[in-house]
Amino acid sequence: MTVSSGSPGWYLRRLSRMGPREVGGRVDDTARRRRWRSAPPACPDVTGARFTAVLPAGAAAAVPPDAVKRLVAEADRLMAGHAEYFGVARDDLADPDWWYDPKTGRRAPDGYAFDVPYRDEEAVGDVKQIWELSRHHHLTVLAAAYAVTGNERYAERVAEHLRSWWAANAPLRGVHWTSGIELGIRLLSWVWVRRLLDGWPGAAGLFEDNPVALRQIWHHQRWLAAFPSRGSSANNHAVAEAAGQFAAACAFGWFPSSARWRADALRSLDQHLRSNTFGSGLNRELASEYHGLVLELGLAAVAEADTAGVPVPATVRLVLLRMTDALAAVVDDRLRPPRQGDADDGHGLVVDGAGTDRWASLLATGDALFGRLGWWPEVTGTDVRTPLLAALVRHTAPAVARPASRPAHFADAGMT
C-alpha cells in the first residue's frame, strides 16, 4: 500500500522509526515553533562588517575559455528571463514571483512559516518547483558571469533579485522558511554570490552594509541552529544544512553567535558526512544523485574552511577523498554513474552553464584537490567550478592508502 507524504499513515510510519531522543527533539522543535510565532528571535545590531573571503587574484581568469562561453550563454538566457526546472520551462525570471509554481499555476499562501502546508499540492502547488528557484543557483551563475566578464549588468540583476527575494520573504513568513535544506543551500549560494561580486562597487552595499541582508543572513543561521534535521531525517538534508551554516559562519562571521554556529556546524558536517557514507566511499542512500549532492556540499564546505583558516577534522577530507575515488570507480566510459535510487536533480553549488558535465566536473575537482589515480577515467571537459574551488582549497590529500586499481566490488554497499 502506498502512503502519501503528509497523510496520517505517513506520520505514523515516520514516528515508528524514531528513537526516544529524536522524539524528544521534535517535541522541543514544536514548542519552539509555537514560541517563535508570538516572540520571534531578534537579530542583533551589527557594525563594521567586512567581507574578506574573496577569491585569490587571477582565479576567475583561470577559467577555461569554453567554460566561460557556456557560462555566459546561460547567464544571457537567465537575463532574458528563461530557465527550466524539472522539465518545466519558465520565461518569467526577469522579475519572478518567488511563491509561484509554474507547473500547477498555484501560488503558495502567505502566513507564519510553520503553518504553511507545504506538502499539500492543492494548497501550495508543487513545492519543489517553488523552492528550486529560491535556492538561488541562478544567482550564482549570474554572479559568476560577472566575475569572468566584468559586465555589471549581471551583478545588477543579482542585486535586483536578492532585494526582491528579501522583500517578499521576511523571516519566518511563507514557504521558503519551512525546510532546512533550502535555507542551507541558499546560504551557500549567498556566500558565493558575495564572493563572485567582490569586484562590483555595489557588493558591500548589497550585503554587509545592508541591514536587510544582515537580518536575512542572521535569521537563516538562527533557524538552522534551532531546527536541525534529526534521526530519521538526518540524510543529505543534514549535510546541506551543516554545509550552508558552516559556509555562512565562516564567510559572514559578523554576529555574536558566529563562532558557536561555525563550530557546531563543522561538528555536524563531520558527523553526517561519515554517517551518510560507506567506508568504501559510496553514499549510504544508494542514490547516485545524492552522492553528487553530498560531494558538492562537502567540497564547498572545505573551501570555506581553508579560506577562513579554520582547521577541519581529518575525517572530513578523508570521506570526500573516498567519495571521489568511489565516483571514479563507478562511472562508465561516458562518465555516467549508475542510475539508482532517488534522483531529484539537487545541486550544492552551481556556477556553470548548460552543457557542463556534472560528473566530469566533480572528478576534475577531485583531481585538483586530491590528485587522480592512474586507473581513473580521463576527464576531457572543462568547467568553471573546479578552478574556483581549487583556488581556495589547501591541496593536501589525506595520508591514507588509496585503491591501486579500479574497485569492482563495494561489499559494504552491496554493489558490484
mmCIF file of C-alpha atoms in Angstrom, residues 17-269:
data_model
loop_
_atom_site.group_PDB
_atom_site.id
_atom_site.type_symbol
_atom_site.label_atom_id
_atom_site.label_comp_id
_atom_site.label_asym_id
_atom_site.label_seq_id
_atom_site.Cartn_x
_atom_site.Cartn_y
_atom_site.Cartn_z
ATOM 1 C CA ARG A 17 11.193 4.744 13.057
ATOM 2 C CA MET A 18 12.164 7.375 15.623
ATOM 3 C CA GLY A 19 14.057 6.703 18.831
ATOM 4 C CA PRO A 20 13.309 8.462 22.126
ATOM 5 C CA ARG A 21 15.988 11.115 21.575
ATOM 6 C CA GLU A 22 14.599 12.074 18.180
ATOM 7 C CA VAL A 23 11.039 12.179 19.504
ATOM 8 C CA GLY A 24 12.188 14.442 22.354
ATOM 9 C CA GLY A 25 13.993 16.738 19.930
ATOM 10 C CA ARG A 26 10.920 17.028 17.746
ATOM 11 C CA VAL A 27 8.771 17.870 20.767
ATOM 12 C CA ASP A 28 11.222 20.669 21.571
ATOM 13 C CA ASP A 29 11.031 21.845 17.942
ATOM 14 C CA THR A 30 7.245 22.037 18.154
ATOM 15 C CA ALA A 31 7.394 24.094 21.322
ATOM 16 C CA ARG A 32 9.944 26.474 19.792
ATOM 17 C CA ARG A 33 7.816 26.960 16.676
ATOM 18 C CA ARG A 34 4.859 27.933 18.855
ATOM 19 C CA ARG A 35 7.021 30.304 20.880
ATOM 20 C CA TRP A 36 8.502 31.979 17.821
ATOM 21 C CA ARG A 37 5.005 32.719 16.472
ATOM 22 C CA SER A 38 4.462 35.367 19.146
ATOM 23 C CA ALA A 39 8.062 36.079 20.135
ATOM 24 C CA PRO A 40 10.395 35.606 17.144
ATOM 25 C CA PRO A 41 14.132 35.906 17.792
ATOM 26 C CA ALA A 42 15.629 39.342 17.178
ATOM 27 C CA CYS A 43 18.710 39.952 15.049
ATOM 28 C CA PRO A 44 21.480 41.719 16.986
ATOM 29 C CA ASP A 45 22.910 45.008 15.763
ATOM 30 C CA VAL A 46 25.981 44.619 13.552
ATOM 31 C CA THR A 47 28.563 47.301 12.827
ATOM 32 C CA GLY A 48 31.822 47.246 10.929
ATOM 33 C CA ALA A 49 31.133 44.035 8.987
ATOM 34 C CA ARG A 50 33.665 43.281 6.276
ATOM 35 C CA PHE A 51 33.793 40.515 3.693
ATOM 36 C CA THR A 52 37.268 39.001 3.399
ATOM 37 C CA ALA A 53 36.539 35.522 1.968
ATOM 38 C CA VAL A 54 37.444 36.618 -1.552
ATOM 39 C CA LEU A 55 38.861 34.653 -4.452
ATOM 40 C CA PRO A 56 42.638 34.917 -4.889
ATOM 41 C CA ALA A 57 43.819 37.228 -7.638
ATOM 42 C CA GLY A 58 43.670 35.550 -11.032
ATOM 43 C CA ALA A 59 41.211 32.825 -10.043
ATOM 44 C CA ALA A 60 38.464 33.959 -12.403
ATOM 45 C CA ALA A 61 40.972 34.441 -15.221
ATOM 46 C CA ALA A 62 41.975 30.776 -14.863
ATOM 47 C CA VAL A 63 38.551 29.541 -16.007
ATOM 48 C CA PRO A 64 38.937 27.869 -19.448
ATOM 49 C CA PRO A 65 37.501 29.850 -22.383
ATOM 50 C CA ASP A 66 34.977 27.185 -23.406
ATOM 51 C CA ALA A 67 33.625 27.017 -19.846
ATOM 52 C CA VAL A 68 33.339 30.815 -19.858
ATOM 53 C CA LYS A 69 31.432 30.636 -23.148
ATOM 54 C CA ARG A 70 28.882 28.167 -21.728
ATOM 55 C CA LEU A 71 28.537 30.205 -18.543
ATOM 56 C CA VAL A 72 27.895 33.467 -20.372
ATOM 57 C CA ALA A 73 25.366 31.807 -22.683
ATOM 58 C CA GLU A 74 23.494 30.510 -19.623
ATOM 59 C CA ALA A 75 23.669 33.890 -17.915
ATOM 60 C CA ASP A 76 22.286 35.616 -21.008
ATOM 61 C CA ARG A 77 19.434 33.128 -21.110
ATOM 62 C CA LEU A 78 18.650 33.966 -17.485
ATOM 63 C CA MET A 79 18.880 37.679 -18.204
ATOM 64 C CA ALA A 80 16.217 37.164 -20.872
ATOM 65 C CA GLY A 81 14.026 35.536 -18.208
ATOM 66 C CA HIS A 82 14.351 31.921 -19.372
ATOM 67 C CA ALA A 83 15.139 28.774 -17.385
ATOM 68 C CA GLU A 84 13.886 25.236 -16.911
ATOM 69 C CA TYR A 85 13.318 23.395 -13.633
ATOM 70 C CA PHE A 86 12.414 19.709 -13.526
ATOM 71 C CA GLY A 87 11.223 19.792 -17.127
ATOM 72 C CA VAL A 88 9.046 22.890 -16.682
ATOM 73 C CA ALA A 89 10.083 25.904 -18.758
ATOM 74 C CA ARG A 90 9.890 29.387 -17.278
ATOM 75 C CA ASP A 91 10.048 32.703 -19.090
ATOM 76 C CA ASP A 92 9.256 34.976 -16.131
ATOM 77 C CA LEU A 93 12.643 35.139 -14.453
ATOM 78 C CA ALA A 94 13.398 38.746 -15.302
ATOM 79 C CA ASP A 95 11.118 39.613 -12.367
ATOM 80 C CA PRO A 96 9.967 36.343 -10.776
ATOM 81 C CA ASP A 97 7.167 35.673 -8.321
ATOM 82 C CA TRP A 98 9.072 33.745 -5.654
ATOM 83 C CA TRP A 99 5.971 31.865 -4.438
ATOM 84 C CA TYR A 100 4.607 30.801 -7.826
ATOM 85 C CA ASP A 101 4.549 27.226 -9.115
ATOM 86 C CA PRO A 102 4.550 27.222 -12.938
ATOM 87 C CA LYS A 103 3.658 23.541 -13.042
ATOM 88 C CA THR A 104 0.239 23.847 -11.384
ATOM 89 C CA GLY A 105 -0.297 27.593 -11.712
ATOM 90 C CA ARG A 106 -0.784 27.817 -7.967
ATOM 91 C CA ARG A 107 0.797 30.312 -5.607
ATOM 92 C CA ALA A 108 1.874 29.337 -2.092
ATOM 93 C CA PRO A 109 -0.111 31.054 0.674
ATOM 94 C CA ASP A 110 1.258 33.727 2.974
ATOM 95 C CA GLY A 111 1.409 33.257 6.728
ATOM 96 C CA TYR A 112 3.601 32.076 9.564
ATOM 97 C CA ALA A 113 6.090 29.663 8.017
ATOM 98 C CA PHE A 114 5.244 26.680 10.184
ATOM 99 C CA ASP A 115 1.556 26.987 9.286
ATOM 100 C CA VAL A 116 2.201 26.618 5.554
ATOM 101 C CA PRO A 117 1.051 23.113 4.442
ATOM 102 C CA TYR A 118 3.938 22.727 2.028
ATOM 103 C CA ARG A 119 3.288 19.014 1.442
ATOM 104 C CA ASP A 120 -0.242 19.759 0.177
ATOM 105 C CA GLU A 121 -0.039 20.402 -3.570
ATOM 106 C CA GLU A 122 -3.663 21.518 -3.700
ATOM 107 C CA ALA A 123 -2.946 24.318 -1.236
ATOM 108 C CA VAL A 124 0.614 25.262 -2.209
ATOM 109 C CA GLY A 125 1.454 23.827 -5.604
ATOM 110 C CA ASP A 126 4.484 21.668 -6.349
ATOM 111 C CA VAL A 127 6.770 22.868 -3.596
ATOM 112 C CA LYS A 128 9.906 21.610 -5.357
ATOM 113 C CA GLN A 129 9.154 23.960 -8.245
ATOM 114 C CA ILE A 130 8.733 26.847 -5.800
ATOM 115 C CA TRP A 131 11.787 26.005 -3.714
ATOM 116 C CA GLU A 132 14.217 25.363 -6.572
ATOM 117 C CA LEU A 133 14.372 28.942 -7.843
ATOM 118 C CA SER A 134 14.887 30.174 -4.282
ATOM 119 C CA ARG A 135 17.996 28.058 -3.839
ATOM 120 C CA HIS A 136 19.448 30.936 -5.896
ATOM 121 C CA HIS A 137 21.611 28.804 -8.140
ATOM 122 C CA HIS A 138 20.625 31.133 -10.988
ATOM 123 C CA LEU A 139 22.145 33.995 -8.990
ATOM 124 C CA THR A 140 25.466 32.194 -8.529
ATOM 125 C CA VAL A 141 25.505 31.678 -12.302
ATOM 126 C CA LEU A 142 24.856 35.379 -12.929
ATOM 127 C CA ALA A 143 27.454 36.365 -10.335
ATOM 128 C CA ALA A 144 29.987 34.012 -11.916
ATOM 129 C CA ALA A 145 29.267 35.599 -15.295
ATOM 130 C CA TYR A 146 30.069 38.973 -13.753
ATOM 131 C CA ALA A 147 33.299 37.589 -12.243
ATOM 132 C CA VAL A 148 34.609 36.290 -15.569
ATOM 133 C CA THR A 149 33.431 39.172 -17.779
ATOM 134 C CA GLY A 150 33.237 42.250 -15.559
ATOM 135 C CA ASN A 151 29.863 43.080 -17.158
ATOM 136 C CA GLU A 152 27.915 44.905 -14.463
ATOM 137 C CA ARG A 153 24.500 44.095 -15.878
ATOM 138 C CA TYR A 154 24.858 40.582 -14.416
ATOM 139 C CA ALA A 155 25.688 41.999 -10.981
ATOM 140 C CA GLU A 156 22.811 44.445 -11.162
ATOM 141 C CA ARG A 157 20.320 41.668 -11.947
ATOM 142 C CA VAL A 158 21.644 39.664 -8.990
ATOM 143 C CA ALA A 159 21.107 42.671 -6.726
ATOM 144 C CA GLU A 160 17.575 43.184 -8.063
ATOM 145 C CA HIS A 161 16.658 39.565 -7.393
ATOM 146 C CA LEU A 162 18.153 39.447 -3.916
ATOM 147 C CA ARG A 163 16.399 42.636 -2.867
ATOM 148 C CA SER A 164 13.160 41.335 -4.353
ATOM 149 C CA TRP A 165 13.517 37.979 -2.566
ATOM 150 C CA TRP A 166 14.342 39.574 0.780
ATOM 151 C CA ALA A 167 11.333 41.915 0.495
ATOM 152 C CA ALA A 168 8.966 39.062 -0.393
ATOM 153 C CA ASN A 169 10.291 36.586 2.198
ATOM 154 C CA ALA A 170 10.522 38.240 5.587
ATOM 155 C CA PRO A 171 11.982 35.945 8.260
ATOM 156 C CA LEU A 172 9.593 33.179 9.296
ATOM 157 C CA ARG A 173 6.989 34.144 6.682
ATOM 158 C CA GLY A 174 5.937 31.811 3.919
ATOM 159 C CA VAL A 175 7.018 28.621 2.213
ATOM 160 C CA HIS A 176 10.732 29.423 1.971
ATOM 161 C CA TRP A 177 11.183 29.215 5.764
ATOM 162 C CA THR A 178 9.880 25.672 6.193
ATOM 163 C CA SER A 179 12.756 23.363 5.198
ATOM 164 C CA GLY A 180 16.314 23.365 6.492
ATOM 165 C CA ILE A 181 17.920 22.040 3.312
ATOM 166 C CA GLU A 182 16.526 25.038 1.433
ATOM 167 C CA LEU A 183 17.961 27.512 3.948
ATOM 168 C CA GLY A 184 21.333 25.744 3.958
ATOM 169 C CA ILE A 185 21.758 25.681 0.183
ATOM 170 C CA ARG A 186 20.527 29.264 -0.073
ATOM 171 C CA LEU A 187 23.149 30.419 2.439
ATOM 172 C CA LEU A 188 25.878 28.668 0.453
ATOM 173 C CA SER A 189 24.631 30.416 -2.691
ATOM 174 C CA TRP A 190 24.711 33.807 -0.938
ATOM 175 C CA VAL A 191 28.302 33.240 0.190
ATOM 176 C CA TRP A 192 29.335 32.569 -3.391
ATOM 177 C CA VAL A 193 27.275 35.428 -4.773
ATOM 178 C CA ARG A 194 29.069 37.823 -2.443
ATOM 179 C CA ARG A 195 32.449 36.305 -3.343
ATOM 180 C CA LEU A 196 31.858 36.436 -7.086
ATOM 181 C CA LEU A 197 30.567 40.027 -6.947
ATOM 182 C CA ASP A 198 33.553 41.256 -4.969
ATOM 183 C CA GLY A 199 34.869 43.483 -7.737
ATOM 184 C CA TRP A 200 31.498 45.168 -8.229
ATOM 185 C CA PRO A 201 31.169 48.567 -6.494
ATOM 186 C CA GLY A 202 27.719 47.687 -5.135
ATOM 187 C CA ALA A 203 28.699 44.412 -3.443
ATOM 188 C CA ALA A 204 29.197 45.742 0.087
ATOM 189 C CA GLY A 205 26.037 47.827 -0.114
ATOM 190 C CA LEU A 206 24.107 44.714 -1.100
ATOM 191 C CA PHE A 207 25.474 42.562 1.715
ATOM 192 C CA GLU A 208 27.488 43.693 4.740
ATOM 193 C CA ASP A 209 26.358 47.328 4.669
ATOM 194 C CA ASN A 210 22.727 46.352 4.131
ATOM 195 C CA PRO A 211 20.622 45.874 7.326
ATOM 196 C CA VAL A 212 18.069 43.824 5.388
ATOM 197 C CA ALA A 213 20.735 41.387 4.179
ATOM 198 C CA LEU A 214 22.264 41.129 7.639
ATOM 199 C CA ARG A 215 18.866 40.348 9.127
ATOM 200 C CA GLN A 216 18.175 37.690 6.499
ATOM 201 C CA ILE A 217 21.567 36.020 6.947
ATOM 202 C CA TRP A 218 21.238 36.013 10.734
ATOM 203 C CA HIS A 219 17.709 34.575 10.668
ATOM 204 C CA HIS A 220 18.735 31.836 8.249
ATOM 205 C CA GLN A 221 21.525 30.810 10.593
ATOM 206 C CA ARG A 222 19.389 31.113 13.722
ATOM 207 C CA TRP A 223 16.759 28.904 12.070
ATOM 208 C CA LEU A 224 19.298 26.238 11.162
ATOM 209 C CA ALA A 225 20.759 26.274 14.671
ATOM 210 C CA ALA A 226 17.275 25.799 16.143
ATOM 211 C CA PHE A 227 15.815 23.148 13.818
ATOM 212 C CA PRO A 228 18.426 20.637 12.664
ATOM 213 C CA SER A 229 17.334 17.546 10.765
ATOM 214 C CA ARG A 230 17.174 14.762 13.300
ATOM 215 C CA GLY A 231 17.468 10.988 13.390
ATOM 216 C CA SER A 232 15.380 9.514 10.586
ATOM 217 C CA SER A 233 15.684 12.773 8.614
ATOM 218 C CA ALA A 234 19.459 13.134 9.070
ATOM 219 C CA ASN A 235 20.415 12.267 5.491
ATOM 220 C CA ASN A 236 21.644 14.562 2.731
ATOM 221 C CA HIS A 237 19.400 17.259 4.222
ATOM 222 C CA ALA A 238 21.561 17.347 7.337
ATOM 223 C CA VAL A 239 24.718 17.650 5.215
ATOM 224 C CA ALA A 240 23.225 20.582 3.289
ATOM 225 C CA GLU A 241 22.164 22.319 6.489
ATOM 226 C CA ALA A 242 25.591 21.903 8.062
ATOM 227 C CA ALA A 243 27.488 22.919 4.924
ATOM 228 C CA GLY A 244 25.412 26.059 4.429
ATOM 229 C CA GLN A 245 25.581 27.023 8.071
ATOM 230 C CA PHE A 246 29.317 26.454 8.188
ATOM 231 C CA ALA A 247 29.948 28.398 4.975
ATOM 232 C CA ALA A 248 27.936 31.365 6.217
ATOM 233 C CA ALA A 249 29.506 31.328 9.671
ATOM 234 C CA CYS A 250 32.950 31.392 8.039
ATOM 235 C CA ALA A 251 32.322 33.974 5.317
ATOM 236 C CA PHE A 252 29.683 36.050 7.130
ATOM 237 C CA GLY A 253 31.134 35.715 10.637
ATOM 238 C CA TRP A 254 29.717 39.058 11.740
ATOM 239 C CA PHE A 255 27.396 38.024 14.574
ATOM 240 C CA PRO A 256 27.885 37.261 18.283
ATOM 241 C CA SER A 257 26.909 33.621 17.677
ATOM 242 C CA SER A 258 29.052 33.123 14.559
ATOM 243 C CA ALA A 259 31.883 31.259 16.304
ATOM 244 C CA ARG A 260 29.452 28.871 18.012
ATOM 245 C CA TRP A 261 27.464 28.304 14.841
ATOM 246 C CA ARG A 262 30.687 27.625 12.946
ATOM 247 C CA ALA A 263 31.926 25.067 15.484
ATOM 248 C CA ASP A 264 28.552 23.330 15.784
ATOM 249 C CA ALA A 265 28.100 23.194 12.016
ATOM 250 C CA LEU A 266 31.578 21.751 11.456
ATOM 251 C CA ARG A 267 30.936 19.089 14.072
ATOM 252 C CA SER A 268 27.613 18.262 12.416
ATOM 253 C CA LEU A 269 29.160 18.210 8.950
#
